[in-house]
């Protein structure tokens, strides 16, 4: 039966593409998220990236990789780990599996309990089940921003170097 589950997963991922991501988050939602990220990064030294992926690449499916593995790989590929203060955060949504992953660099991860991250994922999941993808992602950006502001606020007159793009990425 493992082969059947694998085949079902392969089919589920092959039936979604970038148009599904654009349907879930249209241009107005993408712009709203970008604006929220920009506003957030004016308050702290952290960096946020939002990635929405329709389905995993075939290479990930063939080796039975998880959404978490993909999120961690993107965390590296998009250089979220490479910020000056080690305080980048990736918010990752995999549509084919309804998976949500938050990946934070060690600068922030070491300061925040796992339960806090889990609550954020749970709130996002509630929004997504109701079809409120924009609201769920904006709430996640706001929650992560609060943590970054608490642990990495900018000093008076200091500006965030904006080391990463602010626009959400659709894959």
mmCIF file of N, CA and C in Angstrom, residues 30-137:
data_model
loop_
_atom_site.group_PDB
_atom_site.id
_atom_site.type_symbol
_atom_site.label_atom_id
_atom_site.label_comp_id
_atom_site.label_asym_id
_atom_site.label_seq_id
_atom_site.Cartn_x
_atom_site.Cartn_y
_atom_site.Cartn_z
ATOM 1 N N UNK A 30 -0.857 39.788 -2.976
ATOM 2 C CA UNK A 30 0.611 39.775 -3.033
ATOM 3 C C UNK A 30 1.171 41.153 -2.672
ATOM 4 N N UNK A 31 0.546 42.188 -3.193
ATOM 5 C CA UNK A 31 0.993 43.553 -2.879
ATOM 6 C C UNK A 31 0.768 43.890 -1.408
ATOM 7 N N UNK A 32 -0.364 43.464 -0.867
ATOM 8 C CA UNK A 32 -0.651 43.712 0.549
ATOM 9 C C UNK A 32 0.386 43.020 1.433
ATOM 10 N N UNK A 33 0.740 41.799 1.090
ATOM 11 C CA UNK A 33 1.767 41.081 1.865
ATOM 12 C C UNK A 33 3.116 41.786 1.762
ATOM 13 N N UNK A 34 3.470 42.208 0.574
ATOM 14 C CA UNK A 34 4.734 42.913 0.394
ATOM 15 C C UNK A 34 4.765 44.193 1.230
ATOM 16 N N UNK A 35 3.663 44.924 1.235
ATOM 17 C CA UNK A 35 3.592 46.156 2.032
ATOM 18 C C UNK A 35 3.718 45.864 3.520
ATOM 19 N N UNK A 36 3.088 44.770 3.985
ATOM 20 C CA UNK A 36 3.178 44.407 5.411
ATOM 21 C C UNK A 36 4.609 44.025 5.774
ATOM 22 N N UNK A 37 5.281 43.326 4.885
ATOM 23 C CA UNK A 37 6.677 42.942 5.136
ATOM 24 C C UNK A 37 7.549 44.196 5.179
ATOM 25 N N UNK A 38 7.343 45.096 4.250
ATOM 26 C CA UNK A 38 8.118 46.347 4.237
ATOM 27 C C UNK A 38 7.892 47.153 5.515
ATOM 28 N N UNK A 39 6.639 47.267 5.931
ATOM 29 C CA UNK A 39 6.329 48.003 7.158
ATOM 30 C C UNK A 39 6.974 47.325 8.362
ATOM 31 N N UNK A 40 6.910 46.014 8.396
ATOM 32 C CA UNK A 40 7.498 45.258 9.489
ATOM 33 C C UNK A 40 8.994 45.507 9.584
ATOM 34 N N UNK A 41 9.671 45.444 8.462
ATOM 35 C CA UNK A 41 11.127 45.533 8.466
ATOM 36 C C UNK A 41 11.643 46.944 8.761
ATOM 37 N N UNK A 42 10.754 47.899 8.839
ATOM 38 C CA UNK A 42 11.160 49.240 9.275
ATOM 39 C C UNK A 42 11.290 49.318 10.801
ATOM 40 N N UNK A 43 10.832 48.253 11.497
ATOM 41 C CA UNK A 43 10.808 48.252 12.962
ATOM 42 C C UNK A 43 11.894 47.399 13.615
ATOM 43 N N UNK A 44 12.518 46.519 12.857
ATOM 44 C CA UNK A 44 13.491 45.577 13.424
ATOM 45 C C UNK A 44 14.565 45.253 12.387
ATOM 46 N N UNK A 45 15.567 44.510 12.806
ATOM 47 C CA UNK A 45 16.658 44.167 11.890
ATOM 48 C C UNK A 45 16.453 42.832 11.202
ATOM 49 N N UNK A 46 15.330 42.170 11.449
ATOM 50 C CA UNK A 46 15.067 40.867 10.855
ATOM 51 C C UNK A 46 14.645 40.955 9.401
ATOM 52 N N UNK A 47 14.616 39.779 8.763
ATOM 53 C CA UNK A 47 14.183 39.666 7.373
ATOM 54 C C UNK A 47 13.130 38.572 7.270
ATOM 55 N N UNK A 48 12.073 38.879 6.534
ATOM 56 C CA UNK A 48 10.977 37.923 6.324
ATOM 57 C C UNK A 48 10.884 37.562 4.849
ATOM 58 N N UNK A 49 10.652 36.280 4.582
ATOM 59 C CA UNK A 49 10.341 35.832 3.222
ATOM 60 C C UNK A 49 9.089 34.976 3.307
ATOM 61 N N UNK A 50 8.179 35.199 2.380
ATOM 62 C CA UNK A 50 6.972 34.383 2.266
ATOM 63 C C UNK A 50 7.057 33.650 0.935
ATOM 64 N N UNK A 51 6.889 32.330 0.986
ATOM 65 C CA UNK A 51 6.931 31.508 -0.217
ATOM 66 C C UNK A 51 5.674 30.648 -0.257
ATOM 67 N N UNK A 52 4.974 30.701 -1.393
ATOM 68 C CA UNK A 52 3.803 29.865 -1.621
ATOM 69 C C UNK A 52 4.132 28.970 -2.793
ATOM 70 N N UNK A 53 4.113 27.673 -2.559
ATOM 71 C CA UNK A 53 4.450 26.712 -3.607
ATOM 72 C C UNK A 53 3.252 25.808 -3.857
ATOM 73 N N UNK A 54 2.916 25.638 -5.128
ATOM 74 C CA UNK A 54 1.761 24.812 -5.480
ATOM 75 C C UNK A 54 2.029 23.345 -5.145
ATOM 76 N N UNK A 55 3.104 22.802 -5.668
ATOM 77 C CA UNK A 55 3.444 21.404 -5.440
ATOM 78 C C UNK A 55 4.945 21.228 -5.402
ATOM 79 N N UNK A 56 5.374 20.170 -4.772
ATOM 80 C CA UNK A 56 6.806 19.904 -4.669
ATOM 81 C C UNK A 56 7.383 19.514 -6.023
ATOM 82 N N UNK A 57 8.647 19.845 -6.259
ATOM 83 C CA UNK A 57 9.320 19.365 -7.464
ATOM 84 C C UNK A 57 9.369 17.829 -7.452
ATOM 85 N N UNK A 58 9.398 17.244 -8.620
ATOM 86 C CA UNK A 58 9.400 15.784 -8.750
ATOM 87 C C UNK A 58 10.549 15.143 -7.986
ATOM 88 N N UNK A 59 11.705 15.781 -7.994
ATOM 89 C CA UNK A 59 12.859 15.200 -7.284
ATOM 90 C C UNK A 59 12.562 15.033 -5.790
ATOM 91 N N UNK A 60 11.802 15.937 -5.215
ATOM 92 C CA UNK A 60 11.431 15.824 -3.801
ATOM 93 C C UNK A 60 10.425 14.698 -3.605
ATOM 94 N N UNK A 61 9.493 14.586 -4.537
ATOM 95 C CA UNK A 61 8.482 13.541 -4.427
ATOM 96 C C UNK A 61 9.097 12.150 -4.588
ATOM 97 N N UNK A 62 10.047 12.023 -5.502
ATOM 98 C CA UNK A 62 10.656 10.720 -5.756
ATOM 99 C C UNK A 62 11.438 10.208 -4.548
ATOM 100 N N UNK A 63 11.971 11.115 -3.762
ATOM 101 C CA UNK A 63 12.692 10.663 -2.567
ATOM 102 C C UNK A 63 11.834 10.790 -1.306
ATOM 103 N N UNK A 64 10.542 11.045 -1.501
ATOM 104 C CA UNK A 64 9.567 11.101 -0.414
ATOM 105 C C UNK A 64 9.917 12.179 0.618
ATOM 106 N N UNK A 65 10.423 13.307 0.132
ATOM 107 C CA UNK A 65 10.785 14.419 1.012
ATOM 108 C C UNK A 65 9.525 15.088 1.560
ATOM 109 N N UNK A 66 9.678 15.703 2.705
ATOM 110 C CA UNK A 66 8.561 16.379 3.364
ATOM 111 C C UNK A 66 8.518 17.860 2.996
ATOM 112 N N UNK A 67 7.412 18.477 3.321
ATOM 113 C CA UNK A 67 7.286 19.928 3.136
ATOM 114 C C UNK A 67 8.333 20.644 3.979
ATOM 115 N N UNK A 68 8.626 20.124 5.156
ATOM 116 C CA UNK A 68 9.640 20.727 6.028
ATOM 117 C C UNK A 68 11.012 20.714 5.349
ATOM 118 N N UNK A 69 11.349 19.589 4.720
ATOM 119 C CA UNK A 69 12.631 19.502 4.020
ATOM 120 C C UNK A 69 12.711 20.537 2.900
ATOM 121 N N UNK A 70 11.622 20.713 2.170
ATOM 122 C CA UNK A 70 11.598 21.705 1.098
ATOM 123 C C UNK A 70 11.731 23.116 1.668
ATOM 124 N N UNK A 71 11.035 23.392 2.753
ATOM 125 C CA UNK A 71 11.113 24.718 3.368
ATOM 126 C C UNK A 71 12.538 25.014 3.835
ATOM 127 N N UNK A 72 13.184 24.041 4.442
ATOM 128 C CA UNK A 72 14.558 24.235 4.905
ATOM 129 C C UNK A 72 15.493 24.445 3.707
ATOM 130 N N UNK A 73 15.265 23.700 2.633
ATOM 131 C CA UNK A 73 16.085 23.875 1.426
ATOM 132 C C UNK A 73 15.898 25.280 0.846
ATOM 133 N N UNK A 74 14.655 25.747 0.787
ATOM 134 C CA UNK A 74 14.394 27.094 0.283
ATOM 135 C C UNK A 74 14.963 28.161 1.218
ATOM 136 N N UNK A 75 14.933 27.892 2.502
ATOM 137 C CA UNK A 75 15.527 28.793 3.489
ATOM 138 C C UNK A 75 16.994 29.051 3.125
ATOM 139 N N UNK A 76 17.681 27.996 2.716
ATOM 140 C CA UNK A 76 19.072 28.133 2.296
ATOM 141 C C UNK A 76 19.206 28.726 0.908
ATOM 142 N N UNK A 77 18.453 28.205 -0.034
ATOM 143 C CA UNK A 77 18.550 28.653 -1.433
ATOM 144 C C UNK A 77 18.230 30.142 -1.579
ATOM 145 N N UNK A 78 17.247 30.613 -0.828
ATOM 146 C CA UNK A 78 16.846 32.022 -0.897
ATOM 147 C C UNK A 78 17.689 32.898 0.034
ATOM 148 N N UNK A 79 18.652 32.293 0.712
ATOM 149 C CA UNK A 79 19.622 32.973 1.580
ATOM 150 C C UNK A 79 18.969 33.648 2.798
ATOM 151 N N UNK A 80 17.857 33.098 3.255
ATOM 152 C CA UNK A 80 17.217 33.633 4.454
ATOM 153 C C UNK A 80 18.121 33.414 5.662
ATOM 154 N N UNK A 81 18.915 32.372 5.622
ATOM 155 C CA UNK A 81 19.849 32.061 6.709
ATOM 156 C C UNK A 81 21.043 33.014 6.742
ATOM 157 N N UNK A 82 21.235 33.767 5.687
ATOM 158 C CA UNK A 82 22.471 34.530 5.506
ATOM 159 C C UNK A 82 22.320 36.005 5.872
ATOM 160 N N UNK A 83 21.499 36.314 6.865
ATOM 161 C CA UNK A 83 21.336 37.713 7.254
ATOM 162 C C UNK A 83 22.368 38.068 8.318
ATOM 163 N N UNK A 84 22.670 39.333 8.417
ATOM 164 C CA UNK A 84 23.733 39.806 9.309
ATOM 165 C C UNK A 84 23.532 39.371 10.757
ATOM 166 N N UNK A 85 22.293 39.413 11.237
ATOM 167 C CA UNK A 85 22.016 39.100 12.640
ATOM 168 C C UNK A 85 21.434 37.699 12.835
ATOM 169 N N UNK A 86 21.496 36.877 11.799
ATOM 170 C CA UNK A 86 20.959 35.504 11.863
ATOM 171 C C UNK A 86 19.522 35.499 12.366
ATOM 172 N N UNK A 87 18.716 36.427 11.816
ATOM 173 C CA UNK A 87 17.328 36.545 12.268
ATOM 174 C C UNK A 87 16.336 36.585 11.108
ATOM 175 N N UNK A 88 16.623 35.823 10.060
ATOM 176 C CA UNK A 88 15.680 35.693 8.960
ATOM 177 C C UNK A 88 14.627 34.649 9.282
ATOM 178 N N UNK A 89 13.427 34.834 8.707
ATOM 179 C CA UNK A 89 12.327 33.884 8.913
ATOM 180 C C UNK A 89 11.662 33.617 7.576
ATOM 181 N N UNK A 90 11.451 32.336 7.281
ATOM 182 C CA UNK A 90 10.731 31.919 6.080
ATOM 183 C C UNK A 90 9.359 31.406 6.488
ATOM 184 N N UNK A 91 8.323 31.960 5.865
ATOM 185 C CA UNK A 91 6.954 31.468 6.027
ATOM 186 C C UNK A 91 6.633 30.740 4.732
ATOM 187 N N UNK A 92 6.432 29.422 4.815
ATOM 188 C CA UNK A 92 6.288 28.567 3.633
ATOM 189 C C UNK A 92 4.933 27.877 3.640
ATOM 190 N N UNK A 93 4.255 27.944 2.517
ATOM 191 C CA UNK A 93 2.954 27.296 2.347
ATOM 192 C C UNK A 93 3.024 26.383 1.134
ATOM 193 N N UNK A 94 2.745 25.093 1.326
ATOM 194 C CA UNK A 94 2.708 24.103 0.250
ATOM 195 C C UNK A 94 1.256 23.735 0.004
ATOM 196 N N UNK A 95 0.706 24.237 -1.102
ATOM 197 C CA UNK A 95 -0.722 24.077 -1.371
ATOM 198 C C UNK A 95 -1.151 22.625 -1.550
ATOM 199 N N UNK A 96 -0.381 21.828 -2.265
ATOM 200 C CA UNK A 96 -0.788 20.451 -2.566
ATOM 201 C C UNK A 96 -1.026 19.619 -1.308
ATOM 202 N N UNK A 97 -0.331 19.942 -0.249
ATOM 203 C CA UNK A 97 -0.454 19.163 0.987
ATOM 204 C C UNK A 97 -1.040 19.971 2.134
ATOM 205 N N UNK A 98 -1.443 21.201 1.850
ATOM 206 C CA UNK A 98 -1.966 22.079 2.897
ATOM 207 C C UNK A 98 -0.974 22.170 4.057
ATOM 208 N N UNK A 99 0.308 22.219 3.718
ATOM 209 C CA UNK A 99 1.362 22.272 4.724
ATOM 210 C C UNK A 99 1.830 23.699 4.952
ATOM 211 N N UNK A 100 2.123 23.983 6.198
ATOM 212 C CA UNK A 100 2.627 25.294 6.619
ATOM 213 C C UNK A 100 3.913 25.049 7.394
ATOM 214 N N UNK A 101 4.956 25.751 7.015
ATOM 215 C CA UNK A 101 6.225 25.623 7.723
ATOM 216 C C UNK A 101 6.762 27.010 8.043
ATOM 217 N N UNK A 102 7.248 27.177 9.234
ATOM 218 C CA UNK A 102 7.955 28.387 9.643
ATOM 219 C C UNK A 102 9.384 27.963 9.940
ATOM 220 N N UNK A 103 10.324 28.601 9.254
ATOM 221 C CA UNK A 103 11.736 28.285 9.476
ATOM 222 C C UNK A 103 12.420 29.579 9.890
ATOM 223 N N UNK A 104 12.969 29.580 11.095
ATOM 224 C CA UNK A 104 13.634 30.768 11.625
ATOM 225 C C UNK A 104 15.112 30.477 11.818
ATOM 226 N N UNK A 105 15.924 31.478 11.548
ATOM 227 C CA UNK A 105 17.363 31.343 11.756
ATOM 228 C C UNK A 105 17.660 31.267 13.252
ATOM 229 N N UNK A 106 18.843 30.814 13.572
ATOM 230 C CA UNK A 106 19.224 30.551 14.969
ATOM 231 C C UNK A 106 19.155 31.774 15.864
ATOM 232 N N UNK A 107 19.353 32.961 15.324
ATOM 233 C CA UNK A 107 19.299 34.163 16.145
ATOM 234 C C UNK A 107 17.943 34.357 16.794
ATOM 235 N N UNK A 108 16.892 34.011 16.085
ATOM 236 C CA UNK A 108 15.537 34.141 16.622
ATOM 237 C C UNK A 108 15.051 32.815 17.213
ATOM 238 N N UNK A 109 15.373 31.715 16.555
ATOM 239 C CA UNK A 109 14.902 30.405 17.011
ATOM 240 C C UNK A 109 15.323 30.132 18.453
ATOM 241 N N UNK A 110 16.513 30.548 18.819
ATOM 242 C CA UNK A 110 17.009 30.311 20.180
ATOM 243 C C UNK A 110 16.309 31.161 21.226
ATOM 244 N N UNK A 111 15.558 32.153 20.814
ATOM 245 C CA UNK A 111 14.902 33.064 21.754
ATOM 246 C C UNK A 111 13.392 32.800 21.897
ATOM 247 N N UNK A 112 12.852 31.936 21.047
ATOM 248 C CA UNK A 112 11.403 31.728 21.009
ATOM 249 C C UNK A 112 11.080 30.249 21.220
ATOM 250 N N UNK A 113 10.167 29.980 22.112
ATOM 251 C CA UNK A 113 9.753 28.604 22.399
ATOM 252 C C UNK A 113 9.018 27.992 21.210
ATOM 253 N N UNK A 114 9.152 26.697 21.064
ATOM 254 C CA UNK A 114 8.493 25.971 19.978
ATOM 255 C C UNK A 114 6.982 26.123 19.997
ATOM 256 N N UNK A 115 6.410 26.231 21.167
ATOM 257 C CA UNK A 115 4.962 26.379 21.294
ATOM 258 C C UNK A 115 4.469 27.667 20.623
ATOM 259 N N UNK A 116 5.270 28.714 20.669
ATOM 260 C CA UNK A 116 4.896 29.993 20.043
ATOM 261 C C UNK A 116 4.787 29.802 18.532
ATOM 262 N N UNK A 117 5.773 29.104 17.950
ATOM 263 C CA UNK A 117 5.739 28.848 16.502
ATOM 264 C C UNK A 117 4.531 27.974 16.153
ATOM 265 N N UNK A 118 4.264 26.973 16.973
ATOM 266 C CA UNK A 118 3.137 26.076 16.698
ATOM 267 C C UNK A 118 1.806 26.820 16.734
ATOM 268 N N UNK A 119 1.665 27.747 17.672
ATOM 269 C CA UNK A 119 0.424 28.542 17.734
ATOM 270 C C UNK A 119 0.244 29.357 16.460
ATOM 271 N N UNK A 120 1.331 29.907 15.941
ATOM 272 C CA UNK A 120 1.249 30.667 14.686
ATOM 273 C C UNK A 120 0.771 29.769 13.551
ATOM 274 N N UNK A 121 1.340 28.581 13.458
ATOM 275 C CA UNK A 121 0.943 27.637 12.412
ATOM 276 C C UNK A 121 -0.527 27.269 12.578
ATOM 277 N N UNK A 122 -0.959 27.031 13.802
ATOM 278 C CA UNK A 122 -2.357 26.675 14.059
ATOM 279 C C UNK A 122 -3.308 27.793 13.625
ATOM 280 N N UNK A 123 -2.943 29.045 13.913
ATOM 281 C CA UNK A 123 -3.797 30.173 13.510
ATOM 282 C C UNK A 123 -3.833 30.311 11.987
ATOM 283 N N UNK A 124 -2.687 30.110 11.349
ATOM 284 C CA UNK A 124 -2.660 30.156 9.886
ATOM 285 C C UNK A 124 -3.559 29.066 9.311
ATOM 286 N N UNK A 125 -3.465 27.872 9.868
ATOM 287 C CA UNK A 125 -4.266 26.745 9.385
ATOM 288 C C UNK A 125 -5.766 27.053 9.496
ATOM 289 N N UNK A 126 -6.194 27.691 10.591
ATOM 290 C CA UNK A 126 -7.598 28.066 10.755
ATOM 291 C C UNK A 126 -8.036 29.015 9.635
ATOM 292 N N UNK A 127 -7.212 30.017 9.360
ATOM 293 C CA UNK A 127 -7.526 30.954 8.277
ATOM 294 C C UNK A 127 -7.600 30.228 6.927
ATOM 295 N N UNK A 128 -6.637 29.360 6.665
ATOM 296 C CA UNK A 128 -6.581 28.685 5.379
ATOM 297 C C UNK A 128 -7.771 27.754 5.187
ATOM 298 N N UNK A 129 -8.183 27.078 6.252
ATOM 299 C CA UNK A 129 -9.369 26.204 6.154
ATOM 300 C C UNK A 129 -10.610 26.999 5.779
ATOM 301 N N UNK A 130 -10.646 28.257 6.194
ATOM 302 C CA UNK A 130 -11.778 29.136 5.864
ATOM 303 C C UNK A 130 -11.564 29.833 4.517
ATOM 304 N N UNK A 131 -10.479 29.478 3.816
ATOM 305 C CA UNK A 131 -10.208 30.086 2.520
ATOM 306 C C UNK A 131 -9.630 31.487 2.608
ATOM 307 N N UNK A 132 -9.166 31.879 3.782
ATOM 308 C CA UNK A 132 -8.633 33.227 4.011
ATOM 309 C C UNK A 132 -7.100 33.199 3.995
ATOM 310 N N UNK A 133 -6.540 32.960 2.818
ATOM 311 C CA UNK A 133 -5.089 32.824 2.691
ATOM 312 C C UNK A 133 -4.367 34.145 2.969
ATOM 313 N N UNK A 134 -4.888 35.218 2.407
ATOM 314 C CA UNK A 134 -4.261 36.518 2.630
ATOM 315 C C UNK A 134 -4.272 36.871 4.115
ATOM 316 N N UNK A 135 -5.414 36.725 4.761
ATOM 317 C CA UNK A 135 -5.524 37.051 6.191
ATOM 318 C C UNK A 135 -4.585 36.179 7.023
ATOM 319 N N UNK A 136 -4.502 34.901 6.711
ATOM 320 C CA UNK A 136 -3.629 34.001 7.453
ATOM 321 C C UNK A 136 -2.167 34.362 7.311
ATOM 322 N N UNK A 137 -1.764 34.700 6.091
ATOM 323 C CA UNK A 137 -0.365 35.070 5.871
ATOM 324 C C UNK A 137 -0.038 36.426 6.493
#
